[in-house]
XYZ file of C-alpha atoms in Angstrom:
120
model
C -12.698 73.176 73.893
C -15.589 75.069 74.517
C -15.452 78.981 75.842
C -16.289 79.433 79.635
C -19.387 81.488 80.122
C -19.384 84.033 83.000
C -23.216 83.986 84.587
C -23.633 87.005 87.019
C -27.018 87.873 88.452
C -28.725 90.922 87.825
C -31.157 92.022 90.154
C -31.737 94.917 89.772
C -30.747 98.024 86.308
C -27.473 98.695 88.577
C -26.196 95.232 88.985
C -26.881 94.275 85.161
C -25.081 97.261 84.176
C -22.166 96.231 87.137
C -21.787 92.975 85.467
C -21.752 94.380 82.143
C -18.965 96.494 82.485
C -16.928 93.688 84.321
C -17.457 91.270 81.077
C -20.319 88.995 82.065
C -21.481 86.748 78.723
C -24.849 86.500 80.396
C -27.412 87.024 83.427
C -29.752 85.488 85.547
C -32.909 87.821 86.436
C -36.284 87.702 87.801
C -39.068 89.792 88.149
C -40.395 91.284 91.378
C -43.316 88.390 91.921
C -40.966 85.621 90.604
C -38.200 84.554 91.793
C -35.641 83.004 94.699
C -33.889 85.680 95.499
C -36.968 87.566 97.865
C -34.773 90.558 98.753
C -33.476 91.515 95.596
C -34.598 94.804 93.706
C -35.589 92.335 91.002
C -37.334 93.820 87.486
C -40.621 95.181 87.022
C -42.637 93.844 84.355
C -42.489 96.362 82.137
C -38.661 96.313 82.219
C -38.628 92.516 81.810
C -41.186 92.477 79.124
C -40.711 96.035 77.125
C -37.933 97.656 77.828
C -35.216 94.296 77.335
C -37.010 93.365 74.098
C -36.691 96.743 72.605
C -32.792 97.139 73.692
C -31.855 93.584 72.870
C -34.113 92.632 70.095
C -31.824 88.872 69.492
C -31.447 88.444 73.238
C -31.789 84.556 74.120
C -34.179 83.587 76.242
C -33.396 80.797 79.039
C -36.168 79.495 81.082
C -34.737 78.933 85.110
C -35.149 75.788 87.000
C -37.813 77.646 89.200
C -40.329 76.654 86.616
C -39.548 73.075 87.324
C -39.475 71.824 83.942
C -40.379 68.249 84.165
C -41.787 66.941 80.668
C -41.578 67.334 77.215
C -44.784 69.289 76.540
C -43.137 72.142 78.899
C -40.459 72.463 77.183
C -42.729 72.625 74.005
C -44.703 75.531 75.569
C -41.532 77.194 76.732
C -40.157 77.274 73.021
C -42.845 78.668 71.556
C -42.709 81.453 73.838
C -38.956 81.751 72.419
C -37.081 79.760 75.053
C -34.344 78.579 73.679
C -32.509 76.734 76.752
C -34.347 75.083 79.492
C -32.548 74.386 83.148
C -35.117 71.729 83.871
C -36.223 70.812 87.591
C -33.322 70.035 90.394
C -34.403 66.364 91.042
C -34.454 64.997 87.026
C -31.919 62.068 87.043
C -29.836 61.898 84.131
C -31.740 59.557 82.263
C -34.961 61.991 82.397
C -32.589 64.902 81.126
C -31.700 62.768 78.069
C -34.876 61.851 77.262
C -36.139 65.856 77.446
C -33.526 66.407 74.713
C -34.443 63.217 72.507
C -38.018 64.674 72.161
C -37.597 68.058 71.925
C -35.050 69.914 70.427
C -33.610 72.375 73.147
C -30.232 73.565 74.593
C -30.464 71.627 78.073
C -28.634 72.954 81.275
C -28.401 71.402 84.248
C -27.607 71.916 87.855
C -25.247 69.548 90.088
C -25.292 71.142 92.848
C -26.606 74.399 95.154
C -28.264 75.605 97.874
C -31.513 75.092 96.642
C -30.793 71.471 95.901
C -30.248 70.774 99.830
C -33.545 72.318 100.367
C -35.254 69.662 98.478
């Protein structure tokens, strides 16, 4: 049986550091011009691009379903920029998530359910 993962959001330096210190495994984050969350503090891009690197040189790298990963050629882009799990777009049927992982090699993560999903 697999270990559950404890996801907390992070936006903003005070909230990743809150969720540090109460165990989270991992985050979710955006930066100030991307993103769903419009009222958040978010991350600037020198935080997201500089200053995580350098502190977490191993960190993995998961790309969010806001980039609405449809095809295989995204997710070929996506791990070349290091990705190395995609949450692919909301309305991919199950059949379209399999095939993403039969041509491309990738950790695959999917939603069944949210708020955003009702808004599609």
């Amino acid at each position: 049986m697999r270990k559950t993962e404890l996801l907390a959001p992070a936006g903003s330096r005070e909230s990743f550091l809150g969720g540090l210190a109460a165990g989270a495994d991992a985050f979710y984050l955006a930066g100030q011009k991307f993103g769903a969350r419009a009222y958040a503090d978010n991350f600037t891009e020198e935080e997201l691009v500089r200053t995580i690197r350098e502190a977490c040189p191993g960190l993995l790298l998961h790309a969010s379903t806001q980039l609405s990963v449809t095809s295989p050629e995204s997710v070929r882009l996506l791990k070349k920029m290091g990705i190395c799990r995609v949450v692919p777009a909301r309305e991919l049927s199950l059949r379209e998530l399999e095939q993403l992982r039969r041509e491309e090699e990738i950790e695959i993560e999917a939603f069944i359910h949210g708020a955003m999903c009702y808004c599609y």
